[in-house]
mmCIF file of C-alpha atoms in Angstrom:
data_model
loop_
_atom_site.group_PDB
_atom_site.id
_atom_site.type_symbol
_atom_site.label_atom_id
_atom_site.label_comp_id
_atom_site.label_asym_id
_atom_site.label_seq_id
_atom_site.Cartn_x
_atom_site.Cartn_y
_atom_site.Cartn_z
ATOM 1 C CA UNK S 1 -53.916 -68.001 77.746
ATOM 2 C CA UNK S 2 -52.828 -66.811 81.170
ATOM 3 C CA UNK S 3 -55.054 -64.477 83.079
ATOM 4 C CA UNK S 4 -53.580 -60.977 83.267
ATOM 5 C CA UNK S 5 -51.709 -60.495 86.509
ATOM 6 C CA UNK S 6 -52.800 -57.254 88.131
ATOM 7 C CA UNK S 7 -50.149 -57.324 90.852
ATOM 8 C CA UNK S 8 -48.129 -54.072 90.475
ATOM 9 C CA UNK S 9 -44.946 -55.670 91.788
ATOM 10 C CA UNK S 10 -45.005 -58.415 89.173
ATOM 11 C CA UNK S 11 -45.927 -55.894 86.483
ATOM 12 C CA UNK S 12 -42.925 -53.744 87.318
ATOM 13 C CA UNK S 13 -40.661 -56.789 87.363
ATOM 14 C CA UNK S 14 -41.979 -57.918 83.974
ATOM 15 C CA UNK S 15 -41.239 -54.541 82.399
ATOM 16 C CA UNK S 16 -37.633 -54.717 83.595
ATOM 17 C CA UNK S 17 -37.084 -58.391 82.740
ATOM 18 C CA UNK S 18 -34.155 -58.818 80.410
ATOM 19 C CA UNK S 19 -32.409 -55.586 81.397
ATOM 20 C CA UNK S 20 -29.053 -55.697 83.119
ATOM 21 C CA UNK S 21 -29.190 -54.706 86.758
ATOM 22 C CA UNK S 22 -27.793 -51.203 87.117
ATOM 23 C CA UNK S 23 -28.505 -47.840 88.653
ATOM 24 C CA UNK S 24 -30.339 -46.975 85.415
ATOM 25 C CA UNK S 25 -32.787 -49.869 85.717
ATOM 26 C CA UNK S 26 -34.287 -49.493 89.141
ATOM 27 C CA UNK S 27 -37.692 -50.403 90.385
ATOM 28 C CA UNK S 28 -39.765 -47.588 91.902
ATOM 29 C CA UNK S 29 -39.258 -47.006 95.619
ATOM 30 C CA UNK S 30 -42.966 -47.715 96.183
ATOM 31 C CA UNK S 31 -42.542 -51.172 94.650
ATOM 32 C CA UNK S 32 -39.533 -51.957 96.813
ATOM 33 C CA UNK S 33 -41.406 -50.786 99.914
ATOM 34 C CA UNK S 34 -44.171 -53.276 99.068
ATOM 35 C CA UNK S 35 -41.620 -56.056 99.498
ATOM 36 C CA UNK S 36 -40.399 -54.751 102.836
ATOM 37 C CA UNK S 37 -43.721 -53.880 104.450
ATOM 38 C CA UNK S 38 -43.247 -50.136 104.037
ATOM 39 C CA UNK S 39 -39.578 -49.811 104.982
ATOM 40 C CA UNK S 40 -37.393 -47.477 102.952
ATOM 41 C CA UNK S 41 -34.785 -49.117 100.728
ATOM 42 C CA UNK S 42 -31.478 -47.256 100.439
ATOM 43 C CA UNK S 43 -29.892 -48.045 97.100
ATOM 44 C CA UNK S 44 -26.520 -46.583 98.143
ATOM 45 C CA UNK S 45 -26.035 -49.850 100.012
ATOM 46 C CA UNK S 46 -24.347 -52.389 97.676
ATOM 47 C CA UNK S 47 -26.170 -55.369 99.181
ATOM 48 C CA UNK S 48 -29.550 -53.668 98.751
ATOM 49 C CA UNK S 49 -28.643 -52.828 95.147
ATOM 50 C CA UNK S 50 -27.878 -56.501 94.626
ATOM 51 C CA UNK S 51 -31.161 -57.549 96.234
ATOM 52 C CA UNK S 52 -33.000 -55.179 93.918
ATOM 53 C CA UNK S 53 -31.221 -56.876 91.024
ATOM 54 C CA UNK S 54 -32.315 -60.308 92.253
ATOM 55 C CA UNK S 55 -35.946 -59.172 92.524
ATOM 56 C CA UNK S 56 -35.786 -57.703 89.012
ATOM 57 C CA UNK S 57 -34.371 -60.828 87.401
ATOM 58 C CA UNK S 58 -35.321 -63.804 89.577
ATOM 59 C CA UNK S 59 -36.964 -65.486 86.567
ATOM 60 C CA UNK S 60 -33.656 -65.554 84.664
ATOM 61 C CA UNK S 61 -30.545 -67.746 85.044
ATOM 62 C CA UNK S 62 -28.853 -65.041 87.093
ATOM 63 C CA UNK S 63 -25.153 -65.586 87.851
ATOM 64 C CA UNK S 64 -23.148 -64.518 90.881
ATOM 65 C CA UNK S 65 -20.991 -62.327 88.634
ATOM 66 C CA UNK S 66 -24.023 -60.424 87.352
ATOM 67 C CA UNK S 67 -25.357 -59.870 90.870
ATOM 68 C CA UNK S 68 -21.926 -58.707 92.092
ATOM 69 C CA UNK S 69 -21.680 -56.329 89.132
ATOM 70 C CA UNK S 70 -24.934 -54.695 90.217
ATOM 71 C CA UNK S 71 -23.309 -54.004 93.604
ATOM 72 C CA UNK S 72 -20.152 -52.660 91.899
ATOM 73 C CA UNK S 73 -18.012 -55.116 93.857
ATOM 74 C CA UNK S 74 -15.730 -58.014 93.036
ATOM 75 C CA UNK S 75 -17.440 -61.391 93.053
ATOM 76 C CA UNK S 76 -15.516 -62.792 96.025
ATOM 77 C CA UNK S 77 -15.794 -59.739 98.268
ATOM 78 C CA UNK S 78 -19.461 -59.330 97.357
ATOM 79 C CA UNK S 79 -20.322 -62.950 98.208
ATOM 80 C CA UNK S 80 -18.773 -62.548 101.663
ATOM 81 C CA UNK S 81 -20.449 -59.172 102.291
ATOM 82 C CA UNK S 82 -23.840 -60.460 101.129
ATOM 83 C CA UNK S 83 -23.765 -63.445 103.474
ATOM 84 C CA UNK S 84 -22.583 -61.298 106.385
ATOM 85 C CA UNK S 85 -25.554 -58.957 105.783
ATOM 86 C CA UNK S 86 -28.368 -61.394 105.011
ATOM 87 C CA UNK S 87 -27.155 -64.608 106.637
ATOM 88 C CA UNK S 88 -27.359 -66.569 103.373
ATOM 89 C CA UNK S 89 -25.522 -66.729 100.052
ATOM 90 C CA UNK S 90 -26.753 -64.767 97.015
ATOM 91 C CA UNK S 91 -27.761 -68.039 95.336
ATOM 92 C CA UNK S 92 -29.804 -69.115 98.362
ATOM 93 C CA UNK S 93 -31.473 -65.685 98.528
ATOM 94 C CA UNK S 94 -32.368 -65.963 94.828
ATOM 95 C CA UNK S 95 -33.827 -69.436 95.366
ATOM 96 C CA UNK S 96 -35.912 -68.150 98.303
ATOM 97 C CA UNK S 97 -37.306 -65.281 96.221
ATOM 98 C CA UNK S 98 -38.329 -67.729 93.495
ATOM 99 C CA UNK S 99 -40.282 -69.890 95.941
ATOM 100 C CA UNK S 100 -41.771 -66.794 97.618
ATOM 101 C CA UNK S 101 -43.022 -65.544 94.250
ATOM 102 C CA UNK S 102 -44.360 -68.989 93.401
ATOM 103 C CA UNK S 103 -46.394 -68.934 96.627
ATOM 104 C CA UNK S 104 -47.791 -65.532 95.705
ATOM 105 C CA UNK S 105 -48.772 -66.664 92.214
ATOM 106 C CA UNK S 106 -50.444 -69.778 93.577
ATOM 107 C CA UNK S 107 -52.553 -67.578 95.861
ATOM 108 C CA UNK S 108 -53.313 -64.657 93.548
ATOM 109 C CA UNK S 109 -53.644 -66.166 90.062
ATOM 110 C CA UNK S 110 -55.183 -69.155 88.310
ATOM 111 C CA UNK S 111 -51.922 -69.953 86.498
ATOM 112 C CA UNK S 112 -51.078 -73.638 86.234
ATOM 113 C CA UNK S 113 -48.268 -75.002 88.387
ATOM 114 C CA UNK S 114 -46.231 -75.652 85.229
ATOM 115 C CA UNK S 115 -46.621 -72.012 84.137
ATOM 116 C CA UNK S 116 -45.692 -70.770 87.607
ATOM 117 C CA UNK S 117 -42.623 -72.990 87.627
ATOM 118 C CA UNK S 118 -41.465 -71.414 84.372
ATOM 119 C CA UNK S 119 -42.391 -67.881 85.486
ATOM 120 C CA UNK S 120 -40.133 -68.061 88.548
ATOM 121 C CA UNK S 121 -37.109 -69.381 86.683
ATOM 122 C CA UNK S 122 -37.320 -73.192 86.717
ATOM 123 C CA UNK S 123 -36.753 -75.245 83.573
ATOM 124 C CA UNK S 124 -37.927 -78.461 85.230
ATOM 125 C CA UNK S 125 -41.363 -78.838 86.790
ATOM 126 C CA UNK S 126 -40.093 -81.771 88.851
ATOM 127 C CA UNK S 127 -37.197 -79.757 90.294
ATOM 128 C CA UNK S 128 -39.535 -76.876 91.112
ATOM 129 C CA UNK S 129 -42.063 -79.164 92.826
ATOM 130 C CA UNK S 130 -39.392 -80.900 94.888
ATOM 131 C CA UNK S 131 -37.741 -77.667 95.995
ATOM 132 C CA UNK S 132 -41.066 -75.978 96.746
ATOM 133 C CA UNK S 133 -42.234 -78.933 98.841
ATOM 134 C CA UNK S 134 -38.977 -79.197 100.801
ATOM 135 C CA UNK S 135 -38.992 -75.437 101.543
ATOM 136 C CA UNK S 136 -42.690 -74.758 102.176
ATOM 137 C CA UNK S 137 -43.668 -78.071 103.740
ATOM 138 C CA UNK S 138 -46.419 -78.955 101.252
ATOM 139 C CA UNK S 139 -46.545 -79.423 97.483
ATOM 140 C CA UNK S 140 -47.581 -76.485 95.237
ATOM 141 C CA UNK S 141 -50.979 -78.032 94.545
ATOM 142 C CA UNK S 142 -51.667 -78.734 98.205
ATOM 143 C CA UNK S 143 -50.503 -75.233 99.135
ATOM 144 C CA UNK S 144 -53.082 -73.745 96.780
ATOM 145 C CA UNK S 145 -55.874 -76.059 97.979
ATOM 146 C CA UNK S 146 -55.228 -75.566 101.694
ATOM 147 C CA UNK S 147 -54.998 -71.788 101.273
ATOM 148 C CA UNK S 148 -58.488 -71.813 99.767
ATOM 149 C CA UNK S 149 -60.025 -74.214 102.276
ATOM 150 C CA UNK S 150 -58.981 -73.048 105.720
ATOM 151 C CA UNK S 151 -55.233 -72.591 105.976
ATOM 152 C CA UNK S 152 -52.400 -74.493 107.611
ATOM 153 C CA UNK S 153 -51.643 -76.142 110.923
ATOM 154 C CA UNK S 154 -48.315 -75.933 112.672
ATOM 155 C CA UNK S 155 -45.859 -78.151 110.792
ATOM 156 C CA UNK S 156 -45.362 -81.644 112.141
ATOM 157 C CA UNK S 157 -41.886 -82.397 113.463
ATOM 158 C CA UNK S 158 -39.669 -84.817 111.608
ATOM 159 C CA UNK S 159 -38.026 -87.718 113.449
ATOM 160 C CA UNK S 160 -34.666 -86.601 114.777
ATOM 161 C CA UNK S 161 -31.879 -89.051 115.606
ATOM 162 C CA UNK S 162 -30.440 -86.758 118.274
ATOM 163 C CA UNK S 163 -31.085 -87.842 121.833
ATOM 164 C CA UNK S 164 -30.494 -84.598 123.744
ATOM 165 C CA UNK S 165 -33.189 -81.937 123.984
ATOM 166 C CA UNK S 166 -33.362 -78.550 125.657
ATOM 167 C CA UNK S 167 -35.686 -75.548 125.905
ATOM 168 C CA UNK S 168 -35.451 -72.075 124.352
ATOM 169 C CA UNK S 169 -37.445 -69.489 126.309
ATOM 170 C CA UNK S 170 -37.748 -65.738 126.592
ATOM 171 C CA UNK S 171 -39.979 -62.790 125.850
ATOM 172 C CA UNK S 172 -41.480 -61.394 122.652
ATOM 173 C CA UNK S 173 -41.939 -57.634 122.293
ATOM 174 C CA UNK S 174 -43.896 -55.752 119.636
ATOM 175 C CA UNK S 175 -42.768 -52.338 118.363
ATOM 176 C CA UNK S 176 -44.385 -49.260 119.880
ATOM 177 C CA UNK S 177 -47.621 -48.142 118.281
ATOM 178 C CA UNK S 178 -49.013 -51.627 117.673
ATOM 179 C CA UNK S 179 -52.019 -53.421 119.078
ATOM 180 C CA UNK S 180 -52.315 -57.108 119.833
ATOM 181 C CA UNK S 181 -50.257 -59.537 117.784
ATOM 182 C CA UNK S 182 -50.114 -63.209 116.932
ATOM 183 C CA UNK S 183 -46.636 -64.591 116.402
ATOM 184 C CA UNK S 184 -45.151 -67.802 115.083
ATOM 185 C CA UNK S 185 -41.828 -68.717 116.719
ATOM 186 C CA UNK S 186 -39.625 -71.536 115.483
ATOM 187 C CA UNK S 187 -36.087 -72.873 115.641
ATOM 188 C CA UNK S 188 -34.476 -73.466 112.258
ATOM 189 C CA UNK S 189 -31.233 -74.887 110.920
ATOM 190 C CA UNK S 190 -30.723 -71.842 108.649
ATOM 191 C CA UNK S 191 -31.627 -68.135 108.855
ATOM 192 C CA UNK S 192 -34.542 -68.735 106.472
ATOM 193 C CA UNK S 193 -37.981 -69.560 107.843
ATOM 194 C CA UNK S 194 -38.470 -72.779 105.908
ATOM 195 C CA UNK S 195 -39.553 -76.345 106.456
ATOM 196 C CA UNK S 196 -38.911 -78.070 108.779
ATOM 197 C CA UNK S 197 -38.548 -76.213 112.086
ATOM 198 C CA UNK S 198 -37.006 -78.243 114.877
ATOM 199 C CA UNK S 199 -39.633 -76.834 117.249
ATOM 200 C CA UNK S 200 -42.423 -74.285 116.874
ATOM 201 C CA UNK S 201 -45.058 -72.448 118.861
ATOM 202 C CA UNK S 202 -47.783 -69.846 118.313
ATOM 203 C CA UNK S 203 -47.880 -66.971 120.811
ATOM 204 C CA UNK S 204 -50.502 -64.283 121.429
ATOM 205 C CA UNK S 205 -48.763 -61.005 122.323
ATOM 206 C CA UNK S 206 -50.779 -58.188 123.945
ATOM 207 C CA UNK S 207 -50.372 -54.552 123.016
ATOM 208 C CA UNK S 208 -47.795 -52.584 124.973
ATOM 209 C CA UNK S 209 -46.344 -55.512 126.961
ATOM 210 C CA UNK S 210 -43.896 -58.294 126.189
ATOM 211 C CA UNK S 211 -45.168 -61.835 126.320
ATOM 212 C CA UNK S 212 -43.377 -65.007 127.372
ATOM 213 C CA UNK S 213 -42.753 -67.938 125.072
ATOM 214 C CA UNK S 214 -41.205 -71.385 125.330
ATOM 215 C CA UNK S 215 -39.865 -73.625 122.605
ATOM 216 C CA UNK S 216 -39.721 -77.046 124.248
ATOM 217 C CA UNK S 217 -37.978 -80.118 122.923
ATOM 218 C CA UNK S 218 -35.349 -78.362 120.803
ATOM 219 C CA UNK S 219 -32.593 -80.802 119.796
ATOM 220 C CA UNK S 220 -29.173 -79.898 121.126
ATOM 221 C CA UNK S 221 -27.119 -77.866 118.689
ATOM 222 C CA UNK S 222 -26.996 -74.364 117.228
ATOM 223 C CA UNK S 223 -30.259 -72.962 115.869
ATOM 224 C CA UNK S 224 -31.668 -69.794 114.358
ATOM 225 C CA UNK S 225 -34.724 -68.700 116.341
ATOM 226 C CA UNK S 226 -37.131 -66.822 114.088
ATOM 227 C CA UNK S 227 -40.424 -65.031 114.762
ATOM 228 C CA UNK S 228 -43.035 -64.011 112.182
ATOM 229 C CA UNK S 229 -46.171 -62.191 113.257
ATOM 230 C CA UNK S 230 -49.024 -59.867 112.459
ATOM 231 C CA UNK S 231 -50.035 -57.036 114.803
ATOM 232 C CA UNK S 232 -53.059 -54.774 114.803
ATOM 233 C CA UNK S 233 -52.705 -51.025 114.718
ATOM 234 C CA UNK S 234 -54.103 -48.758 117.411
ATOM 235 C CA UNK S 235 -57.197 -46.598 117.409
ATOM 236 C CA UNK S 236 -60.870 -47.245 116.692
ATOM 237 C CA UNK S 237 -60.181 -49.604 113.741
ATOM 238 C CA UNK S 238 -57.003 -51.494 114.678
ATOM 239 C CA UNK S 239 -57.568 -54.260 112.122
ATOM 240 C CA UNK S 240 -57.446 -51.668 109.336
ATOM 241 C CA UNK S 241 -53.779 -50.934 110.072
ATOM 242 C CA UNK S 242 -52.227 -54.358 110.546
ATOM 243 C CA UNK S 243 -48.496 -54.838 110.093
ATOM 244 C CA UNK S 244 -46.351 -57.849 109.282
ATOM 245 C CA UNK S 245 -43.446 -58.144 111.699
ATOM 246 C CA UNK S 246 -40.341 -60.287 112.004
ATOM 247 C CA UNK S 247 -37.594 -60.879 114.535
ATOM 248 C CA UNK S 248 -35.028 -63.422 115.537
ATOM 249 C CA UNK S 249 -31.824 -64.476 117.208
ATOM 250 C CA UNK S 250 -28.889 -66.066 115.407
ATOM 251 C CA UNK S 251 -26.711 -68.947 116.555
ATOM 252 C CA UNK S 252 -28.708 -69.896 119.653
ATOM 253 C CA UNK S 253 -26.849 -72.750 121.306
ATOM 254 C CA UNK S 254 -29.069 -75.385 122.910
ATOM 255 C CA UNK S 255 -27.617 -77.947 125.293
ATOM 256 C CA UNK S 256 -29.328 -81.133 126.413
ATOM 257 C CA UNK S 257 -31.444 -80.850 129.569
ATOM 258 C CA UNK S 258 -30.964 -77.083 129.840
ATOM 259 C CA UNK S 259 -32.826 -73.827 129.207
ATOM 260 C CA UNK S 260 -31.449 -71.222 126.794
ATOM 261 C CA UNK S 261 -32.692 -67.632 127.040
ATOM 262 C CA UNK S 262 -33.452 -65.725 123.820
ATOM 263 C CA UNK S 263 -35.476 -62.489 123.944
ATOM 264 C CA UNK S 264 -37.174 -61.550 120.662
ATOM 265 C CA UNK S 265 -37.990 -57.974 119.636
ATOM 266 C CA UNK S 266 -40.133 -57.778 116.512
ATOM 267 C CA UNK S 267 -39.712 -55.125 113.812
ATOM 268 C CA UNK S 268 -40.861 -54.333 110.317
ATOM 269 C CA UNK S 269 -39.348 -56.209 107.395
ATOM 270 C CA UNK S 270 -36.165 -55.083 105.663
ATOM 271 C CA UNK S 271 -35.017 -55.709 102.122
ATOM 272 C CA UNK S 272 -32.128 -57.836 103.430
ATOM 273 C CA UNK S 273 -34.507 -60.250 105.187
ATOM 274 C CA UNK S 274 -34.806 -63.503 103.232
ATOM 275 C CA UNK S 275 -38.445 -64.236 102.324
ATOM 276 C CA UNK S 276 -40.516 -66.470 104.598
ATOM 277 C CA UNK S 277 -41.047 -69.796 102.822
ATOM 278 C CA UNK S 278 -42.734 -72.025 105.414
ATOM 279 C CA UNK S 279 -46.511 -72.423 105.125
ATOM 280 C CA UNK S 280 -47.625 -70.686 108.327
ATOM 281 C CA UNK S 281 -50.879 -70.958 110.295
ATOM 282 C CA UNK S 282 -53.286 -68.044 110.423
ATOM 283 C CA UNK S 283 -51.618 -65.055 112.087
ATOM 284 C CA UNK S 284 -54.745 -62.938 112.625
ATOM 285 C CA UNK S 285 -54.439 -61.251 116.048
ATOM 286 C CA UNK S 286 -57.073 -61.755 118.712
ATOM 287 C CA UNK S 287 -59.096 -58.595 119.447
ATOM 288 C CA UNK S 288 -58.917 -59.096 123.219
ATOM 289 C CA UNK S 289 -56.317 -60.973 125.234
ATOM 290 C CA UNK S 290 -56.400 -61.994 128.881
ATOM 291 C CA UNK S 291 -52.921 -61.857 130.384
ATOM 292 C CA UNK S 292 -51.374 -64.044 133.037
ATOM 293 C CA UNK S 293 -49.056 -62.525 135.646
ATOM 294 C CA UNK S 294 -45.497 -63.776 135.313
ATOM 295 C CA UNK S 295 -43.774 -66.219 133.009
ATOM 296 C CA UNK S 296 -44.396 -69.897 133.674
ATOM 297 C CA UNK S 297 -41.574 -71.874 135.200
ATOM 298 C CA UNK S 298 -39.296 -73.288 132.503
ATOM 299 C CA UNK S 299 -37.454 -76.583 132.759
ATOM 300 C CA UNK S 300 -36.474 -79.356 130.385
ATOM 301 C CA UNK S 301 -38.913 -82.222 130.280
ATOM 302 C CA UNK S 302 -38.098 -85.820 131.077
ATOM 303 C CA UNK S 303 -36.897 -87.734 128.047
ATOM 304 C CA UNK S 304 -39.796 -89.685 126.483
ATOM 305 C CA UNK S 305 -39.631 -92.835 124.463
ATOM 306 C CA UNK S 306 -38.947 -92.359 120.775
ATOM 307 C CA UNK S 307 -36.524 -90.206 118.780
ATOM 308 C CA UNK S 308 -38.431 -86.919 118.909
ATOM 309 C CA UNK S 309 -41.138 -85.384 121.033
ATOM 310 C CA UNK S 310 -43.991 -84.088 118.923
ATOM 311 C CA UNK S 311 -45.833 -82.241 121.681
ATOM 312 C CA UNK S 312 -43.558 -79.207 121.422
ATOM 313 C CA UNK S 313 -45.996 -77.671 118.934
ATOM 314 C CA UNK S 314 -48.553 -75.660 120.844
ATOM 315 C CA UNK S 315 -50.371 -72.370 121.226
ATOM 316 C CA UNK S 316 -49.538 -70.075 124.113
ATOM 317 C CA UNK S 317 -51.777 -67.476 125.699
ATOM 318 C CA UNK S 318 -49.909 -64.330 126.742
ATOM 319 C CA UNK S 319 -48.144 -64.202 130.073
ATOM 320 C CA UNK S 320 -46.508 -60.979 131.167
ATOM 321 C CA UNK S 321 -42.969 -61.115 132.598
ATOM 322 C CA UNK S 322 -42.699 -60.408 136.280
ATOM 323 C CA UNK S 323 -42.958 -62.350 139.477
ATOM 324 C CA UNK S 324 -43.966 -65.933 138.614
ATOM 325 C CA UNK S 325 -47.523 -66.662 139.532
ATOM 326 C CA UNK S 326 -48.118 -69.227 142.250
#
């Protein structure tokens, strides 16, 4: 027998399972805000209505027609509008939610992997395991074990046959009213933060000031630069008011032996943001950060032997934009 799941989000979803998505079968606003980190969800927006429908029925064989019906739009117009809003197709968004929920169940319950696979809408345990591993970067069993025994390292790069590499660099800014933050930045082939990134870095961002970052050794091409972080609040107990933040830049073009600028401004999550799938390192902010004056000089590195440079995965201490330090 499965252990009772006390998560209120899953409980609300279970109660609505099997109902058609409509304005009469909505999840409470408080539940939706739990998915978006506290942001309001406006159900007058057809895409947000559709996303609510996906969250309600992710465990079912949900069709594009049913999702479009929940948005009160034709299937073809809806599919185009949904991708323009979220960056991915409705089917890809649904698949991401299933893996996101599987991650949550692996962390918060003792359910078997087979039961979790079924609970998130998969009929085949093998298909679920393969898709989970290719999206998260580790198998479901390893994800559960590593989460209990110390967490994850930055993902290792995969060999890349491309020969040209460039650098993506810029600043990261936290929203006002936040303390120090720790941010993962990566370059991805799609708008979803999923395995594998082409390059990645961890950055400590101090309160009230932008911090510089560099993504070295990014293969030439067009990439989605994504940032995922956690920031303390302000006041006597900043750790008691931590916030999850996201940010990014779309279609960042990287040329060989060049530097591409991409400033990142973090914000709270929105319902239209696809879930983060990649197994991320610990994002706990540092209580005190020493800053360095100016951003370090940025230039492409000499081409090394081998198809891909693995040393682009690093941790950066904060440096404040300004006159470069000598």
